[in-house]
Coordinates of C-alpha atoms in Angstrom, one line a residue:
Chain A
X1 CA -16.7 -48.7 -47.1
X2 CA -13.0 -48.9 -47.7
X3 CA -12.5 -51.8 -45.4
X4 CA -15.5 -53.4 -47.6
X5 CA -13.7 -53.2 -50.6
X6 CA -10.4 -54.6 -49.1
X7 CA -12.5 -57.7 -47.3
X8 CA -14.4 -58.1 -50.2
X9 CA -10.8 -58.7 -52.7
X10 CA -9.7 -60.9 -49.8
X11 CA -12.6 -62.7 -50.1
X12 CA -12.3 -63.3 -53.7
X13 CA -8.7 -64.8 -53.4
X14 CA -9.6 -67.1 -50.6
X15 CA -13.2 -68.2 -52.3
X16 CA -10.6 -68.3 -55.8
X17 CA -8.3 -70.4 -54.4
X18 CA -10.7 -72.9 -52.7
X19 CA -12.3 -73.4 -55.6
X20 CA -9.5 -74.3 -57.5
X21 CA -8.2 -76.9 -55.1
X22 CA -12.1 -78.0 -54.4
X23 CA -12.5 -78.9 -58.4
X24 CA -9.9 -81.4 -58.0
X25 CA -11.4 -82.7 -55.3
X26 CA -15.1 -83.1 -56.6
X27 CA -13.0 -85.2 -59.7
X28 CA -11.7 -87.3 -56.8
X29 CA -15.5 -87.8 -55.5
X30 CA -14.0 -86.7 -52.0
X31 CA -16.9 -84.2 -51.4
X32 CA -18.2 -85.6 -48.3
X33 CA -14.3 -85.9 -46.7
X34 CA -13.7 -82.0 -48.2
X35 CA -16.9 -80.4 -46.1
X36 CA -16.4 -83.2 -43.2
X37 CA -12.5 -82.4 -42.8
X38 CA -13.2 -78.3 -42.1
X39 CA -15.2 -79.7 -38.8
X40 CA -11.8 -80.9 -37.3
X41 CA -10.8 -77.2 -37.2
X42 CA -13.2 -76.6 -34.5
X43 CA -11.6 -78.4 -31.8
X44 CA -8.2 -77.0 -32.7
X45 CA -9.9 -73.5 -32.4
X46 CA -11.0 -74.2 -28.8
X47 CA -7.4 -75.7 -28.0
X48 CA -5.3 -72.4 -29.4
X49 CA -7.6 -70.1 -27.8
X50 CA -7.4 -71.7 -24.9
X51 CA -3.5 -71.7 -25.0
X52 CA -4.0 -68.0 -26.2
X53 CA -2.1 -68.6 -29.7
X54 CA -4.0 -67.5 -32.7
X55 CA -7.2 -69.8 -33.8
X56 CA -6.1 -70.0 -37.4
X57 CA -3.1 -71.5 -36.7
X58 CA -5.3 -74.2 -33.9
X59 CA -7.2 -74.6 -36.8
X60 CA -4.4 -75.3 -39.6
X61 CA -2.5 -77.6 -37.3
X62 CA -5.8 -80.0 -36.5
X63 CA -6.8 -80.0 -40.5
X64 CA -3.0 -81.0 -40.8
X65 CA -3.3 -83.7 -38.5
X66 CA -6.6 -85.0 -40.3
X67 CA -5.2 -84.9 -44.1
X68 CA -2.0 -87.0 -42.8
X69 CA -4.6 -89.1 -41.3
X70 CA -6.8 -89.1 -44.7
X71 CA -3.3 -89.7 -46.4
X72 CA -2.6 -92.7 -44.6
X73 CA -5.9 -94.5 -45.3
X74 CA -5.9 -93.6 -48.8
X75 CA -2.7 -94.8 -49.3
X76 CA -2.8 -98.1 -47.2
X77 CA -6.2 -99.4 -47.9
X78 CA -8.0 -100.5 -51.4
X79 CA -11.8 -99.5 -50.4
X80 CA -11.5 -95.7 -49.4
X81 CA -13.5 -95.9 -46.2
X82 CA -15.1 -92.9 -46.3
X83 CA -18.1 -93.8 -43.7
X84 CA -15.0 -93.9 -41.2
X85 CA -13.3 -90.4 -41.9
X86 CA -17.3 -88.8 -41.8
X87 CA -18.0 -90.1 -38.2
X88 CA -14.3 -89.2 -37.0
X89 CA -14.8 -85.9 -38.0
X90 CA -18.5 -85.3 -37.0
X91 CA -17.5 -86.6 -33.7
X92 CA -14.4 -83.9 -33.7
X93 CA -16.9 -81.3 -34.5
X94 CA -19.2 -82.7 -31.6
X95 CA -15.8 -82.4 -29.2
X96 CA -14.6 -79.2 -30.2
X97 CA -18.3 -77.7 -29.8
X98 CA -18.1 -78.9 -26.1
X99 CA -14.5 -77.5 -25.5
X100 CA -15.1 -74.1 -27.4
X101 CA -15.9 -71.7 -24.8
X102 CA -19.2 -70.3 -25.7
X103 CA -18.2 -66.9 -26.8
X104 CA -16.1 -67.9 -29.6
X105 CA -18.4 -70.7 -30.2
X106 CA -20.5 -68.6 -33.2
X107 CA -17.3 -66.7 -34.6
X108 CA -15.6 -70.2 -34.8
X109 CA -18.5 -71.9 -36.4
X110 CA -19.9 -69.6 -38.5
X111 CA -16.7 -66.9 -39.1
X112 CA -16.3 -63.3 -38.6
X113 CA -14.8 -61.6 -41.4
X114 CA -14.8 -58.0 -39.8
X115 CA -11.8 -59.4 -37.9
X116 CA -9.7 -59.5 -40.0
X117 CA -7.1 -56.6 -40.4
X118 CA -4.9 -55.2 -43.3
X119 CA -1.9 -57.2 -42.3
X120 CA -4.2 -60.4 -41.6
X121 CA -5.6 -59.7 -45.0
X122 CA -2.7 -59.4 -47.1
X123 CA -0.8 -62.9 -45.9
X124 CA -4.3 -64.2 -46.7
X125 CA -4.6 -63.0 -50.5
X126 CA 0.2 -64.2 -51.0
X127 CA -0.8 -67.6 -48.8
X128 CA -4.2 -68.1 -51.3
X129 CA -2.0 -67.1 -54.4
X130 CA 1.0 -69.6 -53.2
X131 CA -1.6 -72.4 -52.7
X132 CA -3.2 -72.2 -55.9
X133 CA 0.5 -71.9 -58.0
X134 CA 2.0 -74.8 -55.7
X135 CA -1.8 -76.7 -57.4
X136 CA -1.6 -75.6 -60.6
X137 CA 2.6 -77.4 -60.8
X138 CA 1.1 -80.7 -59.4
X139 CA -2.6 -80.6 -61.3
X140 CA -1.3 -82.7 -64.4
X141 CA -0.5 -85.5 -62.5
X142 CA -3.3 -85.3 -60.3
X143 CA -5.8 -85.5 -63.3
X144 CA -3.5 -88.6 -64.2
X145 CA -4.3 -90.1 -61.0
X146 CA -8.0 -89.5 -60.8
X147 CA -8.5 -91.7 -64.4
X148 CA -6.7 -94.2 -63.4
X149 CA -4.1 -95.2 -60.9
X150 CA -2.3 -98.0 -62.6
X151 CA -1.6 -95.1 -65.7
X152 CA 0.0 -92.8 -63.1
X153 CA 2.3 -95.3 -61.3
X154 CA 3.4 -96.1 -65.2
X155 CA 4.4 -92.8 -65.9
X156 CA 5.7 -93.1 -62.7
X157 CA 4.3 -89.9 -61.0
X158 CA 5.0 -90.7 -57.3
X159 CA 1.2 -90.6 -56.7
X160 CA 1.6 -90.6 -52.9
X161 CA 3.5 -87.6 -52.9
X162 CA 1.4 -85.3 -55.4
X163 CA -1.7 -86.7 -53.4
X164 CA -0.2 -85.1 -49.5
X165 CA 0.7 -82.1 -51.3
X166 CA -2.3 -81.9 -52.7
X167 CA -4.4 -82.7 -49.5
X168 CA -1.6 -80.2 -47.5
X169 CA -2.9 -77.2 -49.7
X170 CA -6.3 -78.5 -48.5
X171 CA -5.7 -78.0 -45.6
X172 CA -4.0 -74.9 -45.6
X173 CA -6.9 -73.1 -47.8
X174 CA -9.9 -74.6 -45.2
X175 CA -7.7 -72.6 -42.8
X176 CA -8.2 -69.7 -44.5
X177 CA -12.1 -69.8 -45.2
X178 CA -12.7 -70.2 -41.7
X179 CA -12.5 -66.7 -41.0
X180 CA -14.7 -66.1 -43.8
X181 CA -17.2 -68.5 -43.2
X182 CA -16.8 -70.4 -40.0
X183 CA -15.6 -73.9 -39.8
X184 CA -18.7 -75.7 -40.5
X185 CA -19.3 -73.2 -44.1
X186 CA -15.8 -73.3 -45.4
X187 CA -16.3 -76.8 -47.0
X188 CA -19.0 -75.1 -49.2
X189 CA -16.8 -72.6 -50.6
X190 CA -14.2 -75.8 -51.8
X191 CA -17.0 -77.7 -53.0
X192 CA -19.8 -76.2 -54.6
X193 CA -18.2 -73.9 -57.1
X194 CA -16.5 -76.5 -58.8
X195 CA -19.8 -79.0 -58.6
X196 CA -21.3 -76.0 -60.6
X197 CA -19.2 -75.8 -62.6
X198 CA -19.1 -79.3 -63.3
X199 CA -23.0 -79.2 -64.4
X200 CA -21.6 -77.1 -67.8
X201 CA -18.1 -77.9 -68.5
X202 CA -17.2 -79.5 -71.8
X203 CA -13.2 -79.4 -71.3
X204 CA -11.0 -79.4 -68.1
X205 CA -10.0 -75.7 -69.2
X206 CA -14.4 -74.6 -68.9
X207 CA -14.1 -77.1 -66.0
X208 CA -11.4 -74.7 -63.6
X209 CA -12.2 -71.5 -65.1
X210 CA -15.6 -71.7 -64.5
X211 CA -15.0 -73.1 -61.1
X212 CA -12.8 -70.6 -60.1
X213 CA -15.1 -67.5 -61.8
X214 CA -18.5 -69.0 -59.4
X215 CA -15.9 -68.9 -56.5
X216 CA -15.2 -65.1 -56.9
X217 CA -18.7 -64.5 -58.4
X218 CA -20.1 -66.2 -54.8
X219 CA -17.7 -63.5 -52.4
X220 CA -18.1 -60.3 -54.4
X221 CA -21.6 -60.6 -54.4
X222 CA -22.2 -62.1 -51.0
X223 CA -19.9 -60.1 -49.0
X224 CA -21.2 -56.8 -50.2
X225 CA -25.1 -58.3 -49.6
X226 CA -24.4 -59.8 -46.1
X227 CA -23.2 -55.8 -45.3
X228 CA -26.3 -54.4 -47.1
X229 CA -28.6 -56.3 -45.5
X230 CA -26.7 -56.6 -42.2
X231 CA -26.4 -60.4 -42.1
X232 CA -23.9 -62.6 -41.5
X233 CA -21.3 -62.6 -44.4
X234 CA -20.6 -66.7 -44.1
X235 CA -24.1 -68.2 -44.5
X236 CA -24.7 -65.4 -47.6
X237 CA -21.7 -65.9 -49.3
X238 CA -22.7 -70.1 -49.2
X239 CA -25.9 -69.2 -50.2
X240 CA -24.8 -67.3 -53.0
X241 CA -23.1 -70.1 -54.3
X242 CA -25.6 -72.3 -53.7
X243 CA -28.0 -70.4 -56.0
X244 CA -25.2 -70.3 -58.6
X245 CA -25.1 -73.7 -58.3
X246 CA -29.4 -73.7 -59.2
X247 CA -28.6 -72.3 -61.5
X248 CA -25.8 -74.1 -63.7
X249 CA -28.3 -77.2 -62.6
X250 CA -30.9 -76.2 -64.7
X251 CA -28.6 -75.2 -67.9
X252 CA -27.1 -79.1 -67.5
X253 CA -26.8 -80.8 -70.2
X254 CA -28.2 -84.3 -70.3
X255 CA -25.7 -86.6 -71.3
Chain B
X1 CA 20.5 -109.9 -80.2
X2 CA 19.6 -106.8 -77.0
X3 CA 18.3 -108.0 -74.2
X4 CA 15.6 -105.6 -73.2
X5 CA 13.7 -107.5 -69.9
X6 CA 15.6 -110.4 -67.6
X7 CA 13.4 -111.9 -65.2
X8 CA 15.1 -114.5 -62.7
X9 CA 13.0 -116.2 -59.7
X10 CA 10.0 -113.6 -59.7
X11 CA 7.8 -114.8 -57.3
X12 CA 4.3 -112.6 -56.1
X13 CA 2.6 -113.0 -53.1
X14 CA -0.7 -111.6 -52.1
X15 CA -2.0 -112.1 -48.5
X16 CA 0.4 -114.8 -48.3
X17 CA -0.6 -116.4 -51.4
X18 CA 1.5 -117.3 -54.3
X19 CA 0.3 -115.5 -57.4
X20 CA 3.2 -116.3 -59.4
X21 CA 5.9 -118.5 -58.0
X22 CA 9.8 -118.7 -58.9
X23 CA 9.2 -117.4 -62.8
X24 CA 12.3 -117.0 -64.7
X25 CA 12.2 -115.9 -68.7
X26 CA 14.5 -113.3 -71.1
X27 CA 12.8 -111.1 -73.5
X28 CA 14.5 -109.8 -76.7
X29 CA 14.3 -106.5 -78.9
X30 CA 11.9 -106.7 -81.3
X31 CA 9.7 -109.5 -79.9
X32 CA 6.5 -109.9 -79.4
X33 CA 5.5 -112.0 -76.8
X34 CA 2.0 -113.6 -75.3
X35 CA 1.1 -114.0 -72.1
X36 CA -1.0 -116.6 -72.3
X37 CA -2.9 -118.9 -69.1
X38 CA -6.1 -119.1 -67.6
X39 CA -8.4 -116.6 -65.2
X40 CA -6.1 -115.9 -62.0
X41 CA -2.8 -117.8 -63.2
X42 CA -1.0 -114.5 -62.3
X43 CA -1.0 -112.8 -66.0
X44 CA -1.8 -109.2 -64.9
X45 CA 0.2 -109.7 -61.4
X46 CA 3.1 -110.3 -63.9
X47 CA 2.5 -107.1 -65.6
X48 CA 1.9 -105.4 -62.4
X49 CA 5.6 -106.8 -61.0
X50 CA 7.7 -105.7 -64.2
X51 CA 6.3 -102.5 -64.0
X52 CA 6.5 -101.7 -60.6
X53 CA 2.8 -101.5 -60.2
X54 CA 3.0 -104.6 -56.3
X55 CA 6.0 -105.7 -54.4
X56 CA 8.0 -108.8 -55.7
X57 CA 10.7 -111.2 -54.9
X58 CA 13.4 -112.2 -57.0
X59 CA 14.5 -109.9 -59.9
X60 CA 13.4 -107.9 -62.6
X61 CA 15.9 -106.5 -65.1
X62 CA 15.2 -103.8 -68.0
X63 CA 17.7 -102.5 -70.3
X64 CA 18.7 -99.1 -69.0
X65 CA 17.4 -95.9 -70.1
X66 CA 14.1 -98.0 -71.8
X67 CA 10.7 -96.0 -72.0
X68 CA 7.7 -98.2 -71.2
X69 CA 4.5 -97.7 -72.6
X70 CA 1.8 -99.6 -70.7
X71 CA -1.7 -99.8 -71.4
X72 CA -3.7 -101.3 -68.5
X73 CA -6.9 -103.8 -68.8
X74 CA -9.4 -102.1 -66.8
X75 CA -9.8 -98.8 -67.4
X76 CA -13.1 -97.0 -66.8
X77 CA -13.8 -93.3 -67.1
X78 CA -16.7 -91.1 -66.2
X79 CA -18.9 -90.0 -69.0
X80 CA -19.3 -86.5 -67.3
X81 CA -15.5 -86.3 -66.6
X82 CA -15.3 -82.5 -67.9
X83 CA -11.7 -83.9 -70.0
X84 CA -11.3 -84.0 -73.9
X85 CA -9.5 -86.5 -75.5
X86 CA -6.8 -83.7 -76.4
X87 CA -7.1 -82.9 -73.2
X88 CA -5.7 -86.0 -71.9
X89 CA -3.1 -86.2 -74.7
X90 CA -1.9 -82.6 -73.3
X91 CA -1.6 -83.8 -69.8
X92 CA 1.6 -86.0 -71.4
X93 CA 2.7 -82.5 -72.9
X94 CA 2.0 -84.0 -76.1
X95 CA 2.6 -82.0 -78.9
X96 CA -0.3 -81.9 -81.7
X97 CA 1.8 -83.2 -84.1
X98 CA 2.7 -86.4 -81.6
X99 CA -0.8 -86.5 -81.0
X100 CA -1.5 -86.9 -84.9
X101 CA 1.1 -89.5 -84.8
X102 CA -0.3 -91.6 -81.7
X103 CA -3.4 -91.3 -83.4
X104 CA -2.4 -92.5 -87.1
X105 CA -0.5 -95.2 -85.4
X106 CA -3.5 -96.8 -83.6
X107 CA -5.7 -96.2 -87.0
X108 CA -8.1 -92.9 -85.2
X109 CA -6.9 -90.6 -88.6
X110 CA -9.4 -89.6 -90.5
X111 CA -9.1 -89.2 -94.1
X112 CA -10.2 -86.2 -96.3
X113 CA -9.4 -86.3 -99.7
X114 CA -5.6 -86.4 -99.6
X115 CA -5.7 -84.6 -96.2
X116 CA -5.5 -86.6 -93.2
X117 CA -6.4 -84.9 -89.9
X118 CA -6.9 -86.3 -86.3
X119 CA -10.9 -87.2 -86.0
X120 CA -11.6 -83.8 -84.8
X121 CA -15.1 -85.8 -82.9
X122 CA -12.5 -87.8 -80.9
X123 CA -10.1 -85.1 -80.0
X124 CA -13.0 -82.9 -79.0
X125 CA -15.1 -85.3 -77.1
X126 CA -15.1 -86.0 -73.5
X127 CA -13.1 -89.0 -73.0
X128 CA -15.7 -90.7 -71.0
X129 CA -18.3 -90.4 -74.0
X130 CA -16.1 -92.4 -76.3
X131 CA -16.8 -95.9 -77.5
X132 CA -15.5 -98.6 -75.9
X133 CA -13.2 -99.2 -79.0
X134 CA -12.6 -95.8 -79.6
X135 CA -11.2 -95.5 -75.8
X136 CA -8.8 -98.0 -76.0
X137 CA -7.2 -96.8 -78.9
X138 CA -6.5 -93.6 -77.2
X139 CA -5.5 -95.6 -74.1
X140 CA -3.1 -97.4 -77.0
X141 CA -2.1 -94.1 -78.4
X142 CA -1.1 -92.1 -75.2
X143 CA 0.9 -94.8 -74.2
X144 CA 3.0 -94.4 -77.5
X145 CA 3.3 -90.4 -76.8
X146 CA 7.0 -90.1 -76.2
X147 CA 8.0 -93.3 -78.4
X148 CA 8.5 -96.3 -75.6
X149 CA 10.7 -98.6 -76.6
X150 CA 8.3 -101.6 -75.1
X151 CA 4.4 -101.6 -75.5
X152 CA 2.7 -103.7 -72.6
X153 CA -0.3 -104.0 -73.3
X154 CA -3.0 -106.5 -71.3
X155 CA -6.0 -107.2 -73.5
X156 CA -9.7 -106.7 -71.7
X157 CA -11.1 -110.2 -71.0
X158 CA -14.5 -108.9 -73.3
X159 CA -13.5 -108.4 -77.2
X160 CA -14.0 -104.4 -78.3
X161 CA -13.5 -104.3 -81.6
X162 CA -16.3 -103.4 -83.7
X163 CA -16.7 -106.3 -86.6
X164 CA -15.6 -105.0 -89.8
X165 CA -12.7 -102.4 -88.2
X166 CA -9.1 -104.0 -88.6
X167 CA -8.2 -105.4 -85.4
X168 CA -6.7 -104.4 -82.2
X169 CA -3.7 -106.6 -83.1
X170 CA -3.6 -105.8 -86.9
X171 CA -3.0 -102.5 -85.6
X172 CA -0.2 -103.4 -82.3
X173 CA 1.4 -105.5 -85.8
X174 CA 1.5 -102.2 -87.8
X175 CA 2.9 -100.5 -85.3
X176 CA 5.4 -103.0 -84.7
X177 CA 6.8 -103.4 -88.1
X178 CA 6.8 -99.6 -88.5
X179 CA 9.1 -98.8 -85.0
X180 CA 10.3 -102.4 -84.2
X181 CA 9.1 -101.7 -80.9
X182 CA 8.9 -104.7 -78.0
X183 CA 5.8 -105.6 -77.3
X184 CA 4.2 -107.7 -74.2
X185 CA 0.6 -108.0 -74.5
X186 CA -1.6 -110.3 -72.3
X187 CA -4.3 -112.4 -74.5
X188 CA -7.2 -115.0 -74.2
X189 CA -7.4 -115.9 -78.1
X190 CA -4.8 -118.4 -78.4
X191 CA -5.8 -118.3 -82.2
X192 CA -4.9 -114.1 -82.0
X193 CA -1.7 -115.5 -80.6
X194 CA -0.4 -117.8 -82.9
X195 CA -1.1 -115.2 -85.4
X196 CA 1.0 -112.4 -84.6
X197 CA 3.8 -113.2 -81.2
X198 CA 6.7 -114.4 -82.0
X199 CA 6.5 -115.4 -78.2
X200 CA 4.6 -117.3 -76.1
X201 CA 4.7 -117.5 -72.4
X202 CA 2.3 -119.7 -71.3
X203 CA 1.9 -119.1 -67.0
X204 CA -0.2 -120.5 -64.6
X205 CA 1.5 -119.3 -61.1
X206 CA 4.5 -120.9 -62.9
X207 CA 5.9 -120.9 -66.2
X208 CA 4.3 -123.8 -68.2
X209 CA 5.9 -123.5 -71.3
X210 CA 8.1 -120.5 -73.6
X211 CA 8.7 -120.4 -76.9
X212 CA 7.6 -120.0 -80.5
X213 CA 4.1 -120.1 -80.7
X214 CA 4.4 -123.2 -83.3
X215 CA 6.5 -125.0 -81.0
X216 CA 4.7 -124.2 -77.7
X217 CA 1.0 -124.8 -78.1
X218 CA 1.3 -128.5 -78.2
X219 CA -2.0 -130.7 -76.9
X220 CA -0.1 -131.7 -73.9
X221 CA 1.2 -128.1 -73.0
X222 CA -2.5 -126.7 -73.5
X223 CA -4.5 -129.5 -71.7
X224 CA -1.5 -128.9 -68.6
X225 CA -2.3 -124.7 -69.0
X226 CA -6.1 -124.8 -69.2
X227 CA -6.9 -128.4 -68.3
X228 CA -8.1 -131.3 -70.7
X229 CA -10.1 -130.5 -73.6
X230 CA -8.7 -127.0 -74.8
X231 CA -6.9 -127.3 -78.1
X232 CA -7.1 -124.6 -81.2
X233 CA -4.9 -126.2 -84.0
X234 CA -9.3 -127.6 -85.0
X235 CA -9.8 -124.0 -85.9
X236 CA -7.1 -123.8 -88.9
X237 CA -8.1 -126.9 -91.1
X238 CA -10.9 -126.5 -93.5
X239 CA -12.4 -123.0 -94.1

C-alpha cells in the first residue's frame, strides 16, 4: 500500500510534466507526430535489452534520434510533412514489434509500473521537475512562435533553437511515461490533458493549469483504480483521461 | 541628418530567381517611406531581407544599437487560441502601463468620462476573437512595446479599417509626430501614399524610382511601375 502511494506521486509528476510539454504541443497542432513519435521507442527497447543496457535509456536514445529527425524537417521544409513522420514511425513501431523478444513485448508496449523502484522513482519525479522548469524558461517564446513565425524571428528569438529544446524535453518525458504506460499509451498522457483542457480555457494561464491539474487528476485516480480492480495501470490511467476529456467536451463553449 | 538603414546592391534570390535585383537606397531618421510596386515586385521580400527574415546578397546596414518594430502582413490567429490579448502583450514582458501606452498610441483607449482605461473587452478577449481591425492594431501596438526606433509595417493587400474609424495611417502619422519614429510601411494606395511618406520607393525587382512623393509619381514613373494606364494625380481635382 506504501509502494502505491509512492508510484502513485510518481505518477503524478510524470502525467504533470507531460502535460505541460503536451499543451504546447497541441498549440503547435503536432498531435499526431506527439502520439506517433512514442512508437519509435519500441525498437530502441528491443535493441537495449538485447545489448542488456536499461530499456529506458534504448528508449530515450531512439525518441532522440526521431526529434533531431522531426527538427530537421521542420526546419528545412515550408509544408510540415506530417503524412511522412506518421508512416516512419508506424513502420518503426511495426520493426521494433518484430525485434522485441516476446516477453518484453507487453511490458514495453503497454508499461509496467510495478517495476519501478525507490531509486528509479525518485530520478523520475527531479528528471520530470527539471523538464518542466527547462519548459517553463523557453515557453514565452515558444507561444511567440506558434502565432506567427515571422513575429518571432523579429524579436529575434532564435526559433530553431527554442524549438530542439523544446522537442529534446519531448523526448526526454515520452521516456519517462513509458514505464507508466507503455510506448504505444505514453502519447496520450502528452496529448489529451492539454486537448481537455483546451475545450474550457479562456486564457493561456486556465489553458496550462488546467492541463496540467487533468494530467495529475488522470494518475491519482487511475493508478489507485488499475490496483483496485487489478488491471493494467497504463490503459486506466489513459482511459481516465479520456473520460476527463468527455467530459470538458460537453462543458465547451461554442465559439 | 542620422542615417538609420544603408542598403547597397541587395539582391534576393528564390529558387534561383531574382526577387529583387542589385537595390541600393539610404533611409533617414524621421522618415517615412513607401514601398510602393505591383503584386510580386519583391516588396515583402525587401522587408523580409532588412530584417533578417531570407538570405540576401549585397548589404544591409542599420544604425547600431536601433530597436525594430515590425508588424508583418499576414497574420492569422486561431479563434480558439486559449491567449488574451494581455496575454500576448505579457509575453513581451510588457508592463500594464506600456501596454496602456501601446494601446493609446494605436487609438484602442477607451474613454470614460475623464478616465481613460485600456478597452478592458480587447485586453480580455482571446486574440483570435478580435476583429480584423481590432487585431491589427494590437499587432501595431506590440510592435511599439519597448519603443523601436523604426516601425516596418507591410500593409494587408485587403483594406481593414472599419469606415468611419480614423485610419490605419492617421494613426502610424500620430504616432510619428508624437516619437519621431522611422517608419517603413509597404502600401497599395498610392493616394494613402502621397498623403502621409515623405518617401517613396517605388520597386519592381529593381528600384524604379526614390524620392518625394511629389517628385516621384510622375505618369512616366507610374505607367514604367504598374504598366500603362495607372495614374492617381485624376483623384485630387474636383471634389
Amino acid at each position: 500500500m506504501e509502494n502505491l502511494l509512492f508510484l502513485t506521486i510518481v505518477g503524478g509528476f510524470v502525467a504533470a510534466a507531460s502535460a505541460y510539454v503536451g499543451s504546447i504541443m497541441v498549440l503547435k497542432r503536432m498531435s499526431l507526430v506527439g502520439d506517433a513519435l512514442s512508437h519509435v521507442a519500441l525498437p530502441g527497447i528491443a535493441i537495449a535489452l538485447s545489448l542488456n543496457i536499461s530499456p529506458i535509456l534504448g528508449a530515450f536514445t531512439a525518441l532522440t534520434l526521431a526529434v533531431l529527425g522531426i527538427w530537421y524537417l521542420e526546419k528545412n521544409s515550408d509544408n510540415y510533412p506530417e503524412a511522412l513522420v506518421g508512416i516512419f514511425f508506424t513502420a518503426s513501431l511495426a520493426i521494433g514489434v518484430l525485434i522485441t523478444d516476446e516477453l518484453d513485448l507487453l511490458e514495453a508496449l503497454f508499461g509496467d509500473i510495478e517495476k519501478i523502484g525507490y531509486a528509479e522513482g525518485l530520478v523520475t519525479i527531479i528528471i520530470s521537475i527539471i523538464v518542466s522548469f527547462v519548459i517553463y524558461k523557453i515557453i514565452n517564446k515558444l507561444i511567440i512562435g506558434v502565432i506567427s513565425e515571422e513575429l518571432s524571428k523579429a524579436q529575434k528569438i532564435n526559433i530553431n533553437i527554442v524549438n530542439l529544446i523544446y522537442l529534446l524535453a519531448v523526448g526526454v518525458i515520452a521516456s519517462l511515461g513509458i514505464k507508466f504506460v507503455g510506448t504505444l499509451l505514453t502519447g496520450a498522457l502528452v496529448i489529451i490533458p492539454a486537448v481537455a483542457a483546451k475545450n474550457i480555457s479562456r486564457s493561456m494561464k486556465s489553458y496550462f493549469l488546467t492541463s496540467v491539474t487533468f494530467g495529475i487528476l488522470s494518475a491519482i485516480i487511475g493508478i489507485p483504480l488499475a490496483y483496485v480492480l487489478s488491471l493494467p495501470v497504463g490503459p486506466i490511467v489513459v482511459i481516465t483521461c479520456v473520460i476527463i476529456f468527455i467530459i470538458t467536451y460537453l462543458f465547451k463553449k461554442p465559439s | 541628418m542620422d542615417k538609420i538603414l544603408e542598403i547597397k546592391g541587395l539582391t534576393v534570390k528564390k529558387f534561383h530567381h531574382k526577387i529583387i535585383d542589385d537595390l541600393s537606397f539610404t533611409l533617414y531618421k524621421g522618415e517615412t517611406l513607401a514601398v510602393v510596386g505591383p503584386n510580386g515586385a519583391g516588396k515583402t521580400t525587401l522587408f523580409q531581407a532588412i530584417t533578417g527574415l531570407t538570405d540576401y546578397e549585397g548589404e544591409v546596414i542599420w544604425a547600431p544599437n536601433l530597436k525594430i518594430g515590425y508588424v508583418p502582413q499576414r497574420f492569422y490567429v486561431d479563434s480558439d487560441l486559449p491567449l488574451t490579448t494581455e496575454e500576448f502583450f505579457k509575453l513581451k514582458n510588457a508592463k500594464n502601463s506600456e501596454i496602456e501606452d501601446a494601446l493609446n498610441s494605436v487609438g484602442l483607449l477607451q474613454r470614460v468620462g475623464h478616465i481613460q482605461s485600456p478597452n478592458k473587452h480587447i485586453l480580455k478577449n482571446l486574440l483570435g476573437e478580435l476583429s480584423g481591425g481590432e487585431l491589427q492594431r494590437v499587432i501595431i501596438a506590440w510592435a511599439l512595446i519597448g519603443n523601436p526606433d523604426v516601425l516596418l509595417f507591410d500593409e494587408p493587400t485587403s483594406g481593414v479599417d472599419v469606415v468611419g474609424e480614423e485610419t490605419i495611417y492617421e494613426t502610424l502619422n500620430k504616432l510619428k509626430e508624437k516619437t519621431g519614429m522611422t517608419i517603413v510601411l509597404i502600401s497599395h494606395e498610392l493616394e494613402i501614399v502621397r498623403k502621409y511618406t515623405s518617401i517613396v520607393l517605388c520597386l519592381n525587382k529593381e528600384k524604379v524610382c526614390y524620392g518625394p512623393p511629389q517628385e516621384v509619381f510622375t505618369k512616366k514613373t507610374l505607367d514604367e511601375l504598374f504598366g500603362r494606364g495607372a495614374s492617381i494625380y485624376h483623384h485630387e481635382h474636383h471634389h
